[in-house]
PDB file of C-alpha atoms in Angstrom:
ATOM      1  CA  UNK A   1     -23.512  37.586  -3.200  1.00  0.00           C
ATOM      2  CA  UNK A   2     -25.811  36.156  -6.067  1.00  0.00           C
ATOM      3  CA  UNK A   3     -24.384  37.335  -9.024  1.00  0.00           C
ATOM      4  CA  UNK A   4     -26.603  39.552 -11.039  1.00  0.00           C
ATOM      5  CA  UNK A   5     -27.523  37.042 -14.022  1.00  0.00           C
ATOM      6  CA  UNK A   6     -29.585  38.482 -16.613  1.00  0.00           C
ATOM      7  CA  UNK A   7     -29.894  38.982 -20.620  1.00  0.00           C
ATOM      8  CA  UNK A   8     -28.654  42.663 -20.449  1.00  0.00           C
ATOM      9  CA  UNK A   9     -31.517  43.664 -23.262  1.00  0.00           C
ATOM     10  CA  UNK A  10     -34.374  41.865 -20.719  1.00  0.00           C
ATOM     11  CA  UNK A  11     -32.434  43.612 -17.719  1.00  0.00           C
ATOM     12  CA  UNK A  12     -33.138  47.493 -19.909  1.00  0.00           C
ATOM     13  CA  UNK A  13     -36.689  46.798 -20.536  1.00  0.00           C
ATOM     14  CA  UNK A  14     -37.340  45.683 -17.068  1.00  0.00           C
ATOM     15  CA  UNK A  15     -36.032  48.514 -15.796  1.00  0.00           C
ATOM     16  CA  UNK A  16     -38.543  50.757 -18.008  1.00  0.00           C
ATOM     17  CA  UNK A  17     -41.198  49.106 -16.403  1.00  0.00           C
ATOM     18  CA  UNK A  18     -39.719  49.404 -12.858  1.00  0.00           C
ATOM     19  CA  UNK A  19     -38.926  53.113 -13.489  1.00  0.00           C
ATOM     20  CA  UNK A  20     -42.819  54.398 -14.740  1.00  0.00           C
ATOM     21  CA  UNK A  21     -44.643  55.667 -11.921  1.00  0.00           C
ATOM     22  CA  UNK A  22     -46.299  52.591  -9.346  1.00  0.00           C
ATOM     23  CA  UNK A  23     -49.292  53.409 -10.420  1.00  0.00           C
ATOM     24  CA  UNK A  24     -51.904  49.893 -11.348  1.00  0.00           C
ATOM     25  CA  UNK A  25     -54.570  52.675 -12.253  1.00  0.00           C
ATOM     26  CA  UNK A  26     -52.596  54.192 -15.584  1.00  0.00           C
ATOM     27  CA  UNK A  27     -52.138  50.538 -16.538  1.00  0.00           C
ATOM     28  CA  UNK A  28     -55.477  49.335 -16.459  1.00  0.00           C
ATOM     29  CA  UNK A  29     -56.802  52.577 -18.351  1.00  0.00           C
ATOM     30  CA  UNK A  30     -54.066  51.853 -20.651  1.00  0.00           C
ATOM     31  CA  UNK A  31     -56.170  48.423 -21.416  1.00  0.00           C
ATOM     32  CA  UNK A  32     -59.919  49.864 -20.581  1.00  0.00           C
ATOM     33  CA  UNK A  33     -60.700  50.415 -24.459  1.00  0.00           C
ATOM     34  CA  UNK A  34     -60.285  46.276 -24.532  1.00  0.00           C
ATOM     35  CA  UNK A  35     -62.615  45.798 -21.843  1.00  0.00           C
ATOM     36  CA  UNK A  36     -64.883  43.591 -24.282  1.00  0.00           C
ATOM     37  CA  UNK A  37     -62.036  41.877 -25.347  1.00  0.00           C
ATOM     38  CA  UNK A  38     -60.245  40.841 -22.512  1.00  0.00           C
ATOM     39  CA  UNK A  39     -63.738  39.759 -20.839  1.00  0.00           C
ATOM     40  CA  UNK A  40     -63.202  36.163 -23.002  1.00  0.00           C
ATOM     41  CA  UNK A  41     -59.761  36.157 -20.986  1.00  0.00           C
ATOM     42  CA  UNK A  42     -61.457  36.205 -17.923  1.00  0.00           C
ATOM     43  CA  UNK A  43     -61.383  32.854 -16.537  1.00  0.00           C
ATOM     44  CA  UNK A  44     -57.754  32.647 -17.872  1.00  0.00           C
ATOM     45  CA  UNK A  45     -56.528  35.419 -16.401  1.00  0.00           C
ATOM     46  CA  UNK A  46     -58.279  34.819 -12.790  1.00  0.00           C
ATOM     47  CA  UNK A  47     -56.444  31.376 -12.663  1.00  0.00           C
ATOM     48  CA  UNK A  48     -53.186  33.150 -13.678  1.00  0.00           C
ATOM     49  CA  UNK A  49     -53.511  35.698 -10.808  1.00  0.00           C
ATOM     50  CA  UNK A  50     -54.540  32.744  -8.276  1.00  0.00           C
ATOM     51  CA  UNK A  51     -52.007  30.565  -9.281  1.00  0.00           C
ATOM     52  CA  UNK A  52     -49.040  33.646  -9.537  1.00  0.00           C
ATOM     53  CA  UNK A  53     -50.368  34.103  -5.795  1.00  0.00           C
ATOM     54  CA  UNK A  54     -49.902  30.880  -4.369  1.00  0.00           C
ATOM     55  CA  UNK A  55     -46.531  31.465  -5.705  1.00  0.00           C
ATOM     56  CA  UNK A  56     -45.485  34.280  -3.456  1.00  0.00           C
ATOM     57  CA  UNK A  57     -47.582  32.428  -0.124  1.00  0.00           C
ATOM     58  CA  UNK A  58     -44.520  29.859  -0.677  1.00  0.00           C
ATOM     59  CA  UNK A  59     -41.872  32.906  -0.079  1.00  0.00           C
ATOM     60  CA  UNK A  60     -43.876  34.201   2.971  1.00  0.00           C
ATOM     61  CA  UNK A  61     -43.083  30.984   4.392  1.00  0.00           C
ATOM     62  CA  UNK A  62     -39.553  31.609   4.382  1.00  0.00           C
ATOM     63  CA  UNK A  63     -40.472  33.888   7.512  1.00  0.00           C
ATOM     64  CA  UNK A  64     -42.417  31.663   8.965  1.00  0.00           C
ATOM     65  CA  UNK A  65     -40.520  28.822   9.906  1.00  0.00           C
ATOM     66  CA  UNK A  66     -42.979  27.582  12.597  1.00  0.00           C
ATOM     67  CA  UNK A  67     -45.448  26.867   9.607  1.00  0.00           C
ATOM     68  CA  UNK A  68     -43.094  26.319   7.108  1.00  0.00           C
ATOM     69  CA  UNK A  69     -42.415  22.832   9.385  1.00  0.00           C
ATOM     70  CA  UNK A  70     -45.612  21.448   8.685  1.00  0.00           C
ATOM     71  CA  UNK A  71     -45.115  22.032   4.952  1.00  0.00           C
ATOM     72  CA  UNK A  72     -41.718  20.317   5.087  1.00  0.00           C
ATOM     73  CA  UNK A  73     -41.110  18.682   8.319  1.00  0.00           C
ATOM     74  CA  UNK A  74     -37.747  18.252   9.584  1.00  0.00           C
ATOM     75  CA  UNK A  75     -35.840  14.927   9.046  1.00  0.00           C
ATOM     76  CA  UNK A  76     -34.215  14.799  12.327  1.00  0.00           C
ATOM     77  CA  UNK A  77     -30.827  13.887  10.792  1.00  0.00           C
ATOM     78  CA  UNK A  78     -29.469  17.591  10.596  1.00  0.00           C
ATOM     79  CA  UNK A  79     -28.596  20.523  12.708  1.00  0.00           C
ATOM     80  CA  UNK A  80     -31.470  22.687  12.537  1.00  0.00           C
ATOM     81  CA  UNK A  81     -30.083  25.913  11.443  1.00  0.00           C
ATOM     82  CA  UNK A  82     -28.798  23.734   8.372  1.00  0.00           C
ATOM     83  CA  UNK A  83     -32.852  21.936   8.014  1.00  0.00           C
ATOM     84  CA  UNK A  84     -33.929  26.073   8.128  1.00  0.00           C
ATOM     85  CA  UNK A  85     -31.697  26.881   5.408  1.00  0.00           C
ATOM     86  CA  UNK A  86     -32.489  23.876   3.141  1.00  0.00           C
ATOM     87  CA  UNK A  87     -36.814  24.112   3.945  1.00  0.00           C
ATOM     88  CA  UNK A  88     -35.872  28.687   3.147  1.00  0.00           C
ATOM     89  CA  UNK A  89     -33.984  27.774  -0.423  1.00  0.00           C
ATOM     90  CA  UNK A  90     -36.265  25.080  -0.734  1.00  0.00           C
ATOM     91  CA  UNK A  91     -39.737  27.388  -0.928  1.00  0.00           C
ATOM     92  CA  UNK A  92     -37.608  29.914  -2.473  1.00  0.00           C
ATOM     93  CA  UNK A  93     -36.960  27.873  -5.277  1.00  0.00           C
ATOM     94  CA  UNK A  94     -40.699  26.246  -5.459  1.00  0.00           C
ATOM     95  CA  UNK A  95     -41.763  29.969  -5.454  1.00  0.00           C
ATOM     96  CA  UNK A  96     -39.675  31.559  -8.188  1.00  0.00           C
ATOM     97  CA  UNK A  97     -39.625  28.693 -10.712  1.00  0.00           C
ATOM     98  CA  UNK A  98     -43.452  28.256  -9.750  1.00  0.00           C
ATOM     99  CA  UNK A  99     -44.198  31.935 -10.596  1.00  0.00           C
ATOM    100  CA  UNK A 100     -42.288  31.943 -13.694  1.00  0.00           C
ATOM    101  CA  UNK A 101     -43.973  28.790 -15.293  1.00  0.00           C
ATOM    102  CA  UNK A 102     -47.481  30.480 -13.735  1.00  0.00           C
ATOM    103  CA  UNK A 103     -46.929  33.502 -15.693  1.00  0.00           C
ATOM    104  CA  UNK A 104     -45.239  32.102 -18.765  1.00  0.00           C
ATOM    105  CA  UNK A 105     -46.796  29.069 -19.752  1.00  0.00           C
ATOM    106  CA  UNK A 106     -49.840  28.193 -17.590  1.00  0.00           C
ATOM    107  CA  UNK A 107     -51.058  31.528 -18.708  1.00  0.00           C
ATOM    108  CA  UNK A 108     -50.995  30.722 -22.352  1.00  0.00           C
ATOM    109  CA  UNK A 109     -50.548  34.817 -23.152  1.00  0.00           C
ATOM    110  CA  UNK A 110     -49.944  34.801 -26.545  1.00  0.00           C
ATOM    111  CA  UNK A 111     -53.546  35.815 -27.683  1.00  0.00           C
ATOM    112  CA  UNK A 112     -53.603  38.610 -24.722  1.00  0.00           C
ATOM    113  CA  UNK A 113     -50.257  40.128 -25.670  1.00  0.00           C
ATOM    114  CA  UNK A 114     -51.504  40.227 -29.232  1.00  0.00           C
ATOM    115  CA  UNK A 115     -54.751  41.420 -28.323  1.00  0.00           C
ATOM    116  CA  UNK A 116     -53.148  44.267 -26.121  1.00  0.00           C
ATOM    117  CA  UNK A 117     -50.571  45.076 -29.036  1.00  0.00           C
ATOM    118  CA  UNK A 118     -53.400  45.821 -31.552  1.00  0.00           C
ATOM    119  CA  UNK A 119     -53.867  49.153 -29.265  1.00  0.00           C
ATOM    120  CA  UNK A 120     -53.375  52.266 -31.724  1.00  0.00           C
ATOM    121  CA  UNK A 121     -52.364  54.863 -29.544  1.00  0.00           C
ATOM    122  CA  UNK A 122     -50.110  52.402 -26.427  1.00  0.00           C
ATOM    123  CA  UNK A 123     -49.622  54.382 -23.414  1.00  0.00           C
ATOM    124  CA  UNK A 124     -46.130  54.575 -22.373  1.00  0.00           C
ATOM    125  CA  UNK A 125     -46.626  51.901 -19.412  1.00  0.00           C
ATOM    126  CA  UNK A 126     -48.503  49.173 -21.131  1.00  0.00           C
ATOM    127  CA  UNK A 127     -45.934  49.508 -24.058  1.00  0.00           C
ATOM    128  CA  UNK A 128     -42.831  48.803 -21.511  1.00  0.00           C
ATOM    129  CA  UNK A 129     -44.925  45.948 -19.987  1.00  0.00           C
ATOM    130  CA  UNK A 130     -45.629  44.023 -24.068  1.00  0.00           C
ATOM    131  CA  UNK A 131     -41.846  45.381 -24.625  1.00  0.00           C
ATOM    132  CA  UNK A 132     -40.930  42.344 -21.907  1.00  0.00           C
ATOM    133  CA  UNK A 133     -43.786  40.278 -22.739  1.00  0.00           C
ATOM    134  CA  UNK A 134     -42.464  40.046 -26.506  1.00  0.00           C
ATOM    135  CA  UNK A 135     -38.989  39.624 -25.386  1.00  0.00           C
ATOM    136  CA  UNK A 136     -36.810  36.973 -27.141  1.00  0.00           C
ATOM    137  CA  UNK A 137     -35.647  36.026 -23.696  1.00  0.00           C
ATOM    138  CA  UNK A 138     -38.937  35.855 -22.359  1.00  0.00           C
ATOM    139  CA  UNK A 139     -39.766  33.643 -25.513  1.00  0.00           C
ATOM    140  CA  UNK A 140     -36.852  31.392 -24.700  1.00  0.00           C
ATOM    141  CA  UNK A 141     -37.487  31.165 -21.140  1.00  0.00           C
ATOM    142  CA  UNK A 142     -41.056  29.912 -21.839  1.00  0.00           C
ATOM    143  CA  UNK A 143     -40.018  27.342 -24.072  1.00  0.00           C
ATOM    144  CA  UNK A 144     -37.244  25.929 -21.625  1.00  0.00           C
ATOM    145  CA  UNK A 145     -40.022  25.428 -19.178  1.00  0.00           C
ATOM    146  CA  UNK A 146     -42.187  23.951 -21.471  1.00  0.00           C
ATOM    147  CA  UNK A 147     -40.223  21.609 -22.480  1.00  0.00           C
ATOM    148  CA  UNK A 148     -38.415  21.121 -19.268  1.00  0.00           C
ATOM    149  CA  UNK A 149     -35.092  22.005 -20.192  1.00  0.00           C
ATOM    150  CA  UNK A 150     -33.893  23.773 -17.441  1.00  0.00           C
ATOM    151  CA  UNK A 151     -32.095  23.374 -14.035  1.00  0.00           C
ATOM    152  CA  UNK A 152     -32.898  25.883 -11.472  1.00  0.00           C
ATOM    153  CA  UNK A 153     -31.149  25.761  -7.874  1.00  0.00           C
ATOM    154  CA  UNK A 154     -28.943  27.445  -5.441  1.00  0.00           C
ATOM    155  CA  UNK A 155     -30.511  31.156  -6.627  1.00  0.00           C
ATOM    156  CA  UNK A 156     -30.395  30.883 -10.463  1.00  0.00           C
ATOM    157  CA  UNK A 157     -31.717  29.358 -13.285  1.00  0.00           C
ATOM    158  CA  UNK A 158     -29.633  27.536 -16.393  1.00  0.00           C
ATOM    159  CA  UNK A 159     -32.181  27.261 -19.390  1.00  0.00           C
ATOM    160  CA  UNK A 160     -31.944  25.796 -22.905  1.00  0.00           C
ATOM    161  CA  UNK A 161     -33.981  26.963 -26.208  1.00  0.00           C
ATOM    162  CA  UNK A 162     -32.517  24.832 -29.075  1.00  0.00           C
ATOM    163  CA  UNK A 163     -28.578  25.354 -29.096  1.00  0.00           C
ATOM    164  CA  UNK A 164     -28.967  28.795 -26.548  1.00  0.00           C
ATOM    165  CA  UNK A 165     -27.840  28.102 -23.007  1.00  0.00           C
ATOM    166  CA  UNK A 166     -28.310  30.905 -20.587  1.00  0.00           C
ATOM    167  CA  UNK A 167     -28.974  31.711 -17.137  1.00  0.00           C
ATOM    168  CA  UNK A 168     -30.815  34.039 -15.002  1.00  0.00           C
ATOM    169  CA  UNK A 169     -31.141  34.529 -11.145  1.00  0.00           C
ATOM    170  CA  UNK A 170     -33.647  33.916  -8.852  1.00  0.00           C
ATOM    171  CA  UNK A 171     -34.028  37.456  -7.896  1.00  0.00           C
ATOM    172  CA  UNK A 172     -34.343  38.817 -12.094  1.00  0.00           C
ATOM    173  CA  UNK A 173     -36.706  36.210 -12.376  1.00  0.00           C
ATOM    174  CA  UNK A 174     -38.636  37.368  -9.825  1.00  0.00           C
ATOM    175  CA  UNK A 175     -38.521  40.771 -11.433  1.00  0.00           C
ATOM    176  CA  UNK A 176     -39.869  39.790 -14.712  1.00  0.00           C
ATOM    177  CA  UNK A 177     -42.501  37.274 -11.923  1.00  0.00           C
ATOM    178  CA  UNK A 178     -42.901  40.540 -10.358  1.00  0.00           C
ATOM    179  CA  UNK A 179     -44.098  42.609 -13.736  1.00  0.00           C
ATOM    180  CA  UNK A 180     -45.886  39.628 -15.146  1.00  0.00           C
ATOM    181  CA  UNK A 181     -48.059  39.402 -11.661  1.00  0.00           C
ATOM    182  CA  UNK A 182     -48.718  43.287 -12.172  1.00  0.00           C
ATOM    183  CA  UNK A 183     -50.118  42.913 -16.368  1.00  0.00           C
ATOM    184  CA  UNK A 184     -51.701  39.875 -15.896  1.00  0.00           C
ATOM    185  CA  UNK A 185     -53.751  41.394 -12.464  1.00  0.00           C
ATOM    186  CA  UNK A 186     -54.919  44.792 -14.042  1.00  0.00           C
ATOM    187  CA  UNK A 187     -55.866  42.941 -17.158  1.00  0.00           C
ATOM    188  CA  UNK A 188     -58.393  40.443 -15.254  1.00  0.00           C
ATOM    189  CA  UNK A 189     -59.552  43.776 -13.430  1.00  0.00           C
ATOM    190  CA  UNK A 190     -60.462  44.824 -16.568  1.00  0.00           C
ATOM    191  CA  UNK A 191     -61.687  42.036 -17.536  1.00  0.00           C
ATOM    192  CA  UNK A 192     -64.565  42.513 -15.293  1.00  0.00           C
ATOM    193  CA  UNK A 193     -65.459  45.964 -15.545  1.00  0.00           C
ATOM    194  CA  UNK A 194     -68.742  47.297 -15.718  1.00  0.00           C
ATOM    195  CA  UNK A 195     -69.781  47.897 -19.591  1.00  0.00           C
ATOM    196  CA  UNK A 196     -69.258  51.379 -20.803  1.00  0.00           C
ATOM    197  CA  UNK A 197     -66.962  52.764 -17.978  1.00  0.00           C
ATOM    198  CA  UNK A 198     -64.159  55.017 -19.406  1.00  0.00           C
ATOM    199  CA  UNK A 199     -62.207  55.340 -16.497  1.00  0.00           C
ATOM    200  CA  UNK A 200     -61.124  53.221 -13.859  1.00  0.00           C
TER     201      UNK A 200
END
């Protein structure tokens, strides 16, 4: 059992994101009065999303073992139940520290977060997602893979930001992955709304 590693303030606002209603619609109303804005953001945002879901193709291999072969063929030199284990933690691991650098640092957010934060009157949703995007954690996560100093293997991830060591699992940091993805996708939506529409 992976033990369930997480800052405990990043684990609460997670958790206000995972507990609003699944609905993408409320979230990208939440950002339609931007729609001008975030059309600069475009390109950015559409590389984000493409590379976030390359990200998640390398966990679908997992269950496909038959393809997941040709991605990393088998050495011959181990009993293949132990090769399918190693090529399954090997994609998970590709996938999850992928998708984290993806959405925190390839996506160079800063400008959107603060551009999303300027909203007078936040709905409810969209303030729970910028709660995690603003999140010292978050902050420190993003430098550690920035700077690549970080290990991340065997389901969890050890990072370092200055003298703070802390870790996180695989499955949390697919979480915050998780809520990035969602942001990051109704934002390029928006992005390329018709002009004038009030209501998605």
């Amino acid at each position: 059992m992976i033990p369930h590693l997480i800052d405990r303030s990043l684990d609460a606002a997670l958790n206000r994101i995972e507990e609003c209603p699944e609905d993408g619609q409320a979230l990208m109303n939440a950002m339609l009065p931007l729609r001008s804005d975030l059309a600069q953001f475009e390109k950015q945002l559409r590389q984000g999303v493409t590379h976030s879901s390359v990200a998640l193709l390398l966990r679908v291999l997992v269950e496909r073992d038959d393809i997941a072969q040709q991605v990393l063929p088998s050495s011959g030199q181990l009993d293949p139940v132990v090769e399918r284990l190693l090529r399954g933690e090997a994609l998970n691991s590709s996938s999850t520290v992928f998708g984290t650098w993806t959405a925190l640092v390839l996506l160079r957010s800063k400008p959107i977060v603060d551009l999303l934060s300027r909203l007078p009157h936040r709905s409810e949703v969209l303030s729970a997602y910028l709660r995690v995007c603003k999140h010292e954690e978050v902050r420190r996560l993003r430098n550690a893979l920035s700077h690549g100093t970080f290990d991340a293997e065997f389901q969890e991830m050890v990072y370092r930001d200055g003298s703070k060591v802390a870790r996180i699992s695989f499955p949390n940091l697919n979480r915050l992955n998780s809520a990035l993805f969602s942001l990051w996708t109704a934002a390029w939506a928006v992005s390329l709304a018709p002009e004038g529409v009030t209501r998605i």
